[in-house]
mmCIF file of C-alpha atoms and ligand atoms in Angstrom:
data_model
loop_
_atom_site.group_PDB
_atom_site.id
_atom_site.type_symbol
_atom_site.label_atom_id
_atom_site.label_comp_id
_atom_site.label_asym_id
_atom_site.label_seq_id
_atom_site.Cartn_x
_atom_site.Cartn_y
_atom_site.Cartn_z
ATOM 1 C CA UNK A 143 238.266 -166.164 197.843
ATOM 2 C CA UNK A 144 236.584 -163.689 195.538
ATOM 3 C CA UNK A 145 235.614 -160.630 198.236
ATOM 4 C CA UNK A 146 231.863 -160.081 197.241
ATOM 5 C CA UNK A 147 231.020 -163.662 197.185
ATOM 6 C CA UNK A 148 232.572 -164.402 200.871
ATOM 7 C CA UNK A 149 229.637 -162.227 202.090
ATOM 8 C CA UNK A 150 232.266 -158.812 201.911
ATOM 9 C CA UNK A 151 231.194 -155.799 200.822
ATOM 10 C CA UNK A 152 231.227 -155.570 197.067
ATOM 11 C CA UNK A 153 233.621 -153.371 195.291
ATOM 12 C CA UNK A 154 233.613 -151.823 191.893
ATOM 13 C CA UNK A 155 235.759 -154.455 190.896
ATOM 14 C CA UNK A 156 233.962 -157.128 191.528
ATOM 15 C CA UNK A 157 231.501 -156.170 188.673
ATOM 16 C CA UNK A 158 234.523 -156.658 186.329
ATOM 17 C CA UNK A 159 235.344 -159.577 187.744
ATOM 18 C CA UNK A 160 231.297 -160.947 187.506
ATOM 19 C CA UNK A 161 231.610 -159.907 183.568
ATOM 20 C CA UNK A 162 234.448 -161.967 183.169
ATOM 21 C CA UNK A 163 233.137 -165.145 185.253
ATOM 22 C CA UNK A 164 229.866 -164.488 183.408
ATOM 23 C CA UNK A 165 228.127 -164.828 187.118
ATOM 24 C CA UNK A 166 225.102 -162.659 186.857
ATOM 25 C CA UNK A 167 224.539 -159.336 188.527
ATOM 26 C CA UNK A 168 221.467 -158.932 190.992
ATOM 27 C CA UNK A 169 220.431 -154.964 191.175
ATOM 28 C CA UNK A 170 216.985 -154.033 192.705
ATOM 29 C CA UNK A 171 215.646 -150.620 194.339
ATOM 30 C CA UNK A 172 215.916 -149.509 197.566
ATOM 31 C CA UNK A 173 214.251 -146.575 199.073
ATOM 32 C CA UNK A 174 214.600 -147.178 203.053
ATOM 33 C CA UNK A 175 216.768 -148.671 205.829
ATOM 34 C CA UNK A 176 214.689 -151.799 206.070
ATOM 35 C CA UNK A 177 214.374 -153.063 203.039
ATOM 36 C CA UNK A 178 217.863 -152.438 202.106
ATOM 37 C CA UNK A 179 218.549 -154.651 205.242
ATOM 38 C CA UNK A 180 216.165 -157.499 203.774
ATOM 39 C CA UNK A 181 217.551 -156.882 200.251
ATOM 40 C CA UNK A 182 221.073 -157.210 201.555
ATOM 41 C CA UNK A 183 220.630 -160.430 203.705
ATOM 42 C CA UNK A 184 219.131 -161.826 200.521
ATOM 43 C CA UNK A 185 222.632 -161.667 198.965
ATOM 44 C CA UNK A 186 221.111 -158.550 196.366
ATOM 45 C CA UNK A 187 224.365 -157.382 194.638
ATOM 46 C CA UNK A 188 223.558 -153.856 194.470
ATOM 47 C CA UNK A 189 220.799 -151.530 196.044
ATOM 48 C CA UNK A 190 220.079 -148.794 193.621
ATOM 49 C CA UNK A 191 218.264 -146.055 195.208
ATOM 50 C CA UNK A 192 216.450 -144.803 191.966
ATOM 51 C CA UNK A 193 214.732 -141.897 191.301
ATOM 52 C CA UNK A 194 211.462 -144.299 190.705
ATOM 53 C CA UNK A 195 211.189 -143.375 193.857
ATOM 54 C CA UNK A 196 209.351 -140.622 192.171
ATOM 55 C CA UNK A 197 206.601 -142.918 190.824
ATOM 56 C CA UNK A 198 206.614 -145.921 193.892
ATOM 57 C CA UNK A 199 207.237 -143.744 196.809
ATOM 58 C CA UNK A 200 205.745 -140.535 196.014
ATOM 59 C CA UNK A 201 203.091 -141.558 193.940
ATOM 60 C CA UNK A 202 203.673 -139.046 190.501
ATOM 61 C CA UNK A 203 203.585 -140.025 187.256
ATOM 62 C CA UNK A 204 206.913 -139.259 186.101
ATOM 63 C CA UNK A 205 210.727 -139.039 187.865
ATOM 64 C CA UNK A 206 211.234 -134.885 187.425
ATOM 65 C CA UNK A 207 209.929 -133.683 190.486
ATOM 66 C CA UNK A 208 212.609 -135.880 192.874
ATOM 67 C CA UNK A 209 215.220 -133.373 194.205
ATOM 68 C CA UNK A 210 218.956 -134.157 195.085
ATOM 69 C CA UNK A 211 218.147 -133.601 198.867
ATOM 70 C CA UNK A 212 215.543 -135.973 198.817
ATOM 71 C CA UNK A 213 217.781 -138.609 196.759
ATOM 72 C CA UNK A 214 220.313 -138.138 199.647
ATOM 73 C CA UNK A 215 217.928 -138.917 202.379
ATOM 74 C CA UNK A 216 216.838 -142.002 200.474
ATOM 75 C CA UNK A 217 220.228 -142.976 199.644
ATOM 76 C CA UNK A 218 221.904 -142.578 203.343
ATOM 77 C CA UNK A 219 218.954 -144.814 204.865
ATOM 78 C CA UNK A 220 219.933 -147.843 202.425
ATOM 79 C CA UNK A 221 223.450 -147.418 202.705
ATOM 80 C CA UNK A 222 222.997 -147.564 206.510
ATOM 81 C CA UNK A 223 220.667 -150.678 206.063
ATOM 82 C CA UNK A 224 223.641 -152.576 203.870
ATOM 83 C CA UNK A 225 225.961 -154.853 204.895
ATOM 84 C CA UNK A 226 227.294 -156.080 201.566
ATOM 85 C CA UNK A 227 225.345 -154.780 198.408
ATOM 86 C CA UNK A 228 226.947 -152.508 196.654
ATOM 87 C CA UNK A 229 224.709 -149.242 196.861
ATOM 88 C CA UNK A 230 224.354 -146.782 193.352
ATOM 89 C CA UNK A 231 222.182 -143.695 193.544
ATOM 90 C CA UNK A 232 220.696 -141.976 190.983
ATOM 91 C CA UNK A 233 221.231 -138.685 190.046
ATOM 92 C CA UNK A 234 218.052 -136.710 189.884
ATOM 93 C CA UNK A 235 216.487 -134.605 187.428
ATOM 94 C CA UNK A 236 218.119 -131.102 187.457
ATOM 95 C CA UNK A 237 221.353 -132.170 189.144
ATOM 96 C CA UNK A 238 223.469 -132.774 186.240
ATOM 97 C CA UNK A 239 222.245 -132.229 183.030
ATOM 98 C CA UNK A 240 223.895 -128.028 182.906
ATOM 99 C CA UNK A 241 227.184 -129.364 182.853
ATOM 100 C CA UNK A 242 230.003 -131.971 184.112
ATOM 101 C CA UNK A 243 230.722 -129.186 186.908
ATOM 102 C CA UNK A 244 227.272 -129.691 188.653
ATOM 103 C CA UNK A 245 227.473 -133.175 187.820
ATOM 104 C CA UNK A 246 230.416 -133.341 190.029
ATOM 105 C CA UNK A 247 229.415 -131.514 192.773
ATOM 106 C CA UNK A 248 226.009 -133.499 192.786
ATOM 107 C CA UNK A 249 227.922 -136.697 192.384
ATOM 108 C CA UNK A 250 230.047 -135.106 195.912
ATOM 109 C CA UNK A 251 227.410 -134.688 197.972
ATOM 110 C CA UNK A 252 226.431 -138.695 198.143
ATOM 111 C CA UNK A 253 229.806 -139.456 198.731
ATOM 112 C CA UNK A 254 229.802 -136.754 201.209
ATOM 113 C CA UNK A 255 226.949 -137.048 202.918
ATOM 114 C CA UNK A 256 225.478 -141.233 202.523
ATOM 115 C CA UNK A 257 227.299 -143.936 202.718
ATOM 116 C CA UNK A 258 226.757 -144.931 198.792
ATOM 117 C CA UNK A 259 229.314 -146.101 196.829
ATOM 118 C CA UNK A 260 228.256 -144.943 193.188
ATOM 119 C CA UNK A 261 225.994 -142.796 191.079
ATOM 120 C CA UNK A 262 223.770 -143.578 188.007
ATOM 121 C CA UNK A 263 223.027 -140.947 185.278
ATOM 122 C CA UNK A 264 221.212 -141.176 182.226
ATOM 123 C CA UNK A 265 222.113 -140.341 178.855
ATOM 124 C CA UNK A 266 224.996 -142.289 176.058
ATOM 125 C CA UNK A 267 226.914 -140.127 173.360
ATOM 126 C CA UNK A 268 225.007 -136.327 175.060
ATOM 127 C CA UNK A 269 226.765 -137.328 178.738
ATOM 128 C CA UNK A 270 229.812 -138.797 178.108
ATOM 129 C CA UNK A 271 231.988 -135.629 178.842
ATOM 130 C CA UNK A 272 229.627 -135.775 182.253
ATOM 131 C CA UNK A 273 230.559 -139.692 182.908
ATOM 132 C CA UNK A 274 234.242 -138.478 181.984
ATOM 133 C CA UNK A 275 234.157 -135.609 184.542
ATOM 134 C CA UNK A 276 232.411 -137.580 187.407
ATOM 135 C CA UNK A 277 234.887 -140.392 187.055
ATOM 136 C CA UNK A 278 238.117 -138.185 186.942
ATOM 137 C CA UNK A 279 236.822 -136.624 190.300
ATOM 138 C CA UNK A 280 236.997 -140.753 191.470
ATOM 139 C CA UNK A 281 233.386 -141.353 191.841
ATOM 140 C CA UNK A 282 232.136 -144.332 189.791
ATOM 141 C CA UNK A 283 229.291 -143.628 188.094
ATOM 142 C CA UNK A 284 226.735 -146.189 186.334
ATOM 143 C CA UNK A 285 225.138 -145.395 182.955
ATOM 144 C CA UNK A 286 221.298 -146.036 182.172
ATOM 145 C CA UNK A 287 220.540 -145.804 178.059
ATOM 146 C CA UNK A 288 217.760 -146.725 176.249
ATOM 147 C CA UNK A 289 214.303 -145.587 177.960
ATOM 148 C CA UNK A 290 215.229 -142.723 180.232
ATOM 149 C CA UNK A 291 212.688 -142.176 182.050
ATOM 150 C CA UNK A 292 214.017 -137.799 182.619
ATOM 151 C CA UNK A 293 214.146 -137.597 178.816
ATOM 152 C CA UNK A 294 210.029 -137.807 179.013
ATOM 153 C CA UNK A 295 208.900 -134.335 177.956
ATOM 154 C CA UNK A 296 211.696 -133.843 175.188
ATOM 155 C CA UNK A 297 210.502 -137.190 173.535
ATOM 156 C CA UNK A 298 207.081 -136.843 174.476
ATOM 157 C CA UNK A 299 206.488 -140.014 176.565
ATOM 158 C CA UNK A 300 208.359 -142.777 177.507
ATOM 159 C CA UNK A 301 209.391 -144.002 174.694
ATOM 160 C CA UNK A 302 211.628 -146.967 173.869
ATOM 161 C CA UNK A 303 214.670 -146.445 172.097
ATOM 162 C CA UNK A 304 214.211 -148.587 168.991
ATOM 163 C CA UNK A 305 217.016 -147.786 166.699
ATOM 164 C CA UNK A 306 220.010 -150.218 167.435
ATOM 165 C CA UNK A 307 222.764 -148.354 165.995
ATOM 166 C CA UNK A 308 221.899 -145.441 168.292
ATOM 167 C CA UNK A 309 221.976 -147.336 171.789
ATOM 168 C CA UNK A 310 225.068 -149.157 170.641
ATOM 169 C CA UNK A 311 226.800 -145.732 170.173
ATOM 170 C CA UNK A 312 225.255 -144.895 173.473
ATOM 171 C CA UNK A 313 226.427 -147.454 175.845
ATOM 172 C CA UNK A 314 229.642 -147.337 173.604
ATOM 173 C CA UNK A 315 229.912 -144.116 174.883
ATOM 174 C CA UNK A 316 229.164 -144.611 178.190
ATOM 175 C CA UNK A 317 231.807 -146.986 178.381
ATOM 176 C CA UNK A 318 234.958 -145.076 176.943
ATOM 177 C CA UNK A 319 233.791 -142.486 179.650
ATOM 178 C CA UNK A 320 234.750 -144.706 182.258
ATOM 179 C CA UNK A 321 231.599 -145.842 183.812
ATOM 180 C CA UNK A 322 231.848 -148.728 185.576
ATOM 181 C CA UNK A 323 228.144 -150.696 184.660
ATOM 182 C CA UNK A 324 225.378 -149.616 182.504
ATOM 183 C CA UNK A 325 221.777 -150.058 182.638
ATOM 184 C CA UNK A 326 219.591 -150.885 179.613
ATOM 185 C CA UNK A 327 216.051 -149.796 179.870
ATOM 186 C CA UNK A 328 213.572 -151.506 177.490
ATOM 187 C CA UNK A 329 216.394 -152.603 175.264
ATOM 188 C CA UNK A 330 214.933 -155.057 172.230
ATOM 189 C CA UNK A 331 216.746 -158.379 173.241
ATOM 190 C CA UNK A 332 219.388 -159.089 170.349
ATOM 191 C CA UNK A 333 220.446 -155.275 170.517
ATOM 192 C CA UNK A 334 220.881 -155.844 174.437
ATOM 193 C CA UNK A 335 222.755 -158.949 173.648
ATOM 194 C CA UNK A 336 225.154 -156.752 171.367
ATOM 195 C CA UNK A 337 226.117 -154.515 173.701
ATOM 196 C CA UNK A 338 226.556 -157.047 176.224
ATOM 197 C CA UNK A 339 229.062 -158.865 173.767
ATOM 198 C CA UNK A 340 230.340 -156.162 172.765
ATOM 199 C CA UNK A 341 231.264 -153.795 176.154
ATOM 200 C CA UNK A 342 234.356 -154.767 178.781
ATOM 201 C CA UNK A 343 231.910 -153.197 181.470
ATOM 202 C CA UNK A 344 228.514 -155.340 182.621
ATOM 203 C CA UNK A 345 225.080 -154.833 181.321
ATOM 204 C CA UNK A 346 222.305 -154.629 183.515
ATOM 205 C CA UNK A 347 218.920 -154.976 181.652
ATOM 206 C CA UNK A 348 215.352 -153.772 182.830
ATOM 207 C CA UNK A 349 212.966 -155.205 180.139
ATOM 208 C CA UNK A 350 216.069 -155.905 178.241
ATOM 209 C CA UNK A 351 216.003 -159.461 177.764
ATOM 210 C CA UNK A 352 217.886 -162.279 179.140
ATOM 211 C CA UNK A 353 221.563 -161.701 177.562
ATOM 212 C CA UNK A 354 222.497 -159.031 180.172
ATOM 213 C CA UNK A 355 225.049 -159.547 182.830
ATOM 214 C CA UNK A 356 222.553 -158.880 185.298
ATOM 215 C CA UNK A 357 219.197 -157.915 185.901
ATOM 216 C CA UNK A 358 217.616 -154.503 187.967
ATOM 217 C CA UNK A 359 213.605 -154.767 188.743
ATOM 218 C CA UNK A 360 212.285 -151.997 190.914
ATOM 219 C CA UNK A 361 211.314 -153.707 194.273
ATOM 220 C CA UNK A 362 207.989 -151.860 194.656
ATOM 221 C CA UNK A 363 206.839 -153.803 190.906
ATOM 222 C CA UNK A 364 209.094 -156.973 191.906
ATOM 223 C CA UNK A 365 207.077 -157.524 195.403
ATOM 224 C CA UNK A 366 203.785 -156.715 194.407
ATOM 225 C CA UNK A 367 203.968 -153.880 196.284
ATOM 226 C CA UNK A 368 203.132 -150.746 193.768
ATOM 227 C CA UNK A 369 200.026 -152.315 191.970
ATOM 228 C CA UNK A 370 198.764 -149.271 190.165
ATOM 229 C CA UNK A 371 200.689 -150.326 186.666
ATOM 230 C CA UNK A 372 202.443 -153.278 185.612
ATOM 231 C CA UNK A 373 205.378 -152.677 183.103
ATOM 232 C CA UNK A 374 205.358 -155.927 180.867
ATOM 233 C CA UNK A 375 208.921 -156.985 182.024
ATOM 234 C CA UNK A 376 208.160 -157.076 185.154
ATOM 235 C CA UNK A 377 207.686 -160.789 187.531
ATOM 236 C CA UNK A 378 205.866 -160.135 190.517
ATOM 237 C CA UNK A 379 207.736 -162.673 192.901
ATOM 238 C CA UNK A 380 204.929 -161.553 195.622
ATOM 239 C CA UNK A 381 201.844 -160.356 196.242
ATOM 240 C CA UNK A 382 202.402 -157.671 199.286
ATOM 241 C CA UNK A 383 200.017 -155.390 197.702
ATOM 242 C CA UNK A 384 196.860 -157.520 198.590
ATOM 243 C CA UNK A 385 198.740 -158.841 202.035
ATOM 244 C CA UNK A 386 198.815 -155.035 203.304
ATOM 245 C CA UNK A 387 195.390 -154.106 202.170
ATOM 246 C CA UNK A 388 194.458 -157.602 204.114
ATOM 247 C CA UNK A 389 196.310 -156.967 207.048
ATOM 248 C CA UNK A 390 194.940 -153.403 207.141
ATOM 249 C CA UNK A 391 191.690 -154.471 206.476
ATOM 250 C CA UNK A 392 192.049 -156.681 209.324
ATOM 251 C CA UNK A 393 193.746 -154.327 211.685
ATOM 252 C CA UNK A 394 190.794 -152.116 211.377
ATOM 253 C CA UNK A 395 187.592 -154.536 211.940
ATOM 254 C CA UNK A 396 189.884 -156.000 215.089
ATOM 255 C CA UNK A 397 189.768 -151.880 216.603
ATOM 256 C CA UNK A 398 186.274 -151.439 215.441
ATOM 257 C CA UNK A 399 185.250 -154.809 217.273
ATOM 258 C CA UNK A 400 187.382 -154.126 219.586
ATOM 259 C CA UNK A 401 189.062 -157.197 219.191
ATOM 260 C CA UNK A 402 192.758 -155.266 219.360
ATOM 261 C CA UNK A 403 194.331 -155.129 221.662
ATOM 262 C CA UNK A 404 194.082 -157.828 224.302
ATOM 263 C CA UNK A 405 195.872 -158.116 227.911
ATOM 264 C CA UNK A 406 198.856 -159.310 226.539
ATOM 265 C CA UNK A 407 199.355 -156.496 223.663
ATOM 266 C CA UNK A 408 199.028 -153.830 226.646
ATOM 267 C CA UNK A 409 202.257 -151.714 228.417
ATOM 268 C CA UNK A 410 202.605 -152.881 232.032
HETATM 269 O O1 KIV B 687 215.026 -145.186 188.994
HETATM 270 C C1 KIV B 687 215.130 -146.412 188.854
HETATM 271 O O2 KIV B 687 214.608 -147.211 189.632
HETATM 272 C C2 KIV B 687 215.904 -146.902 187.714
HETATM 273 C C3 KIV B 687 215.803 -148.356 187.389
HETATM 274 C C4 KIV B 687 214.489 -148.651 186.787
HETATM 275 C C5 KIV B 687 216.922 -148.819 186.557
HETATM 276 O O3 KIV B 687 216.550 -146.147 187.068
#
């Protein structure tokens, strides 16, 4: 029996071996122990502790200010809180882009110090000798092309990657380098579909269309959690948003009142 579908931990492999069976690939965020341990009773392939962090947890508008220490805190509470998933951190801002020496050491320290199993790095054809070096120091390593979210004061915004020949020769890249998945960011659909024809590694589209091997929502947008902005892509498959403010809401009248607590909510 295949090992990630008999509820063991998923391998590196196994993403191969999804490619090849065409089973799709189920990637979300994870920030903390406890929703990694929701996310991986839920059968979620693979926890990615992003750096959207950045934006859902920490509440700035872009990804740059997330540090490698607090990428490793992040990424050792999910990787304690899974079972199976497969868990991928992201590199932050700052912790690899000087050169495939500080990409390695970066790339170490999760290994090191979480129990995460991969790392995720943006950039195609400008980070390939990166991938290459991250790889050779046995540390799989996912790529991310099309929007990159870091690249947002060089290009101004985040902007979508529009010119097909370009991602193709990015995620081509990516995947002579050795890296073992790639994530396309707001990829137009038939380019997306390309690549995913096209590559011997899996595809994992955010706003990418439906021709990807698998699929990566951040959990804050996917729960209905982070309700500031909506990316178009996105399906809410909850509403926890307007459930906390509710239950807040609620919370607060019942101490007000003093309605909360009763007897039975009080230490004996
Ligand atoms: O940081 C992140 O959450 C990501 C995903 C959007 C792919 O990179």
């Amino acid at each position: 029996m295949p090992s990630a579908d008999a509820s063991e931990p998923v391998t590196v492999p196994d993403f191969a071996r999804w490619k090849s069976e065409s089973r799709k690939i189920a990637v979300l965020t994870a920030y903390d122990y406890t929703m990694a341990r929701l996310f991986d009773a839920a059968k979620v392939d693979c926890l990615l502790v992003g750096d959207s962090l950045g934006t859902v947890v920490q509440g700035r508008p872009t990804t740059l200010r997330v540090t490698l220490d607090q990428l490793l805190y992040h990424a050792e509470l999910v990787a304690r809180g899974a079972r199976r998933a497969f868990v991928v951190a992201d590199l932050p801002f700052g912790s690899y882009q000087e050169s495939p020496r500080q990409a390695v050491a970066s790339s170490v320290r999760f290994l090191k110090e979480t129990d995460c199993q991969a790392v995720k790095l943006e950039g195609g054809v400008r980070m390939a000798e990166t991938i290459r070096a991250v790889v050779a120091a046995d540390i799989p390593v996912m790529g991310h092309v099309g929007l990159t979210p870091q690249s947002v004061r060089r290009l101004g915004g985040f902007k979508v990657e529009r010119d097909a020949d370009a991602v193709l020769a990015d995620a081509r890249a990516v995947a002579d380098a050795g890296a073992f998945a790639l994530v396309l960011e707001c990829v137009p659909s038939d380019v997306a579909a390309r690549v995913t024809n096209e590559l011997k590694i899996p595809t994992i589209g955010i706003g990418a269309g439906p021709h990807c091997d698998g699929q990566v929502l951040v959990s804050y947008d996917m729960l209905g959690l982070f309700d500031e902005f909506r990316p178009k892509f996105v399906r809410r498959y909850a509403e926890f948003a307007a459930l906390a403010r509710d239950a807040a809401a609620r919370f607060a009248l019942d101490v007000r009142n003093g309605a909360f607590p009763n007897d039975q909510e009080t230490f004996r």
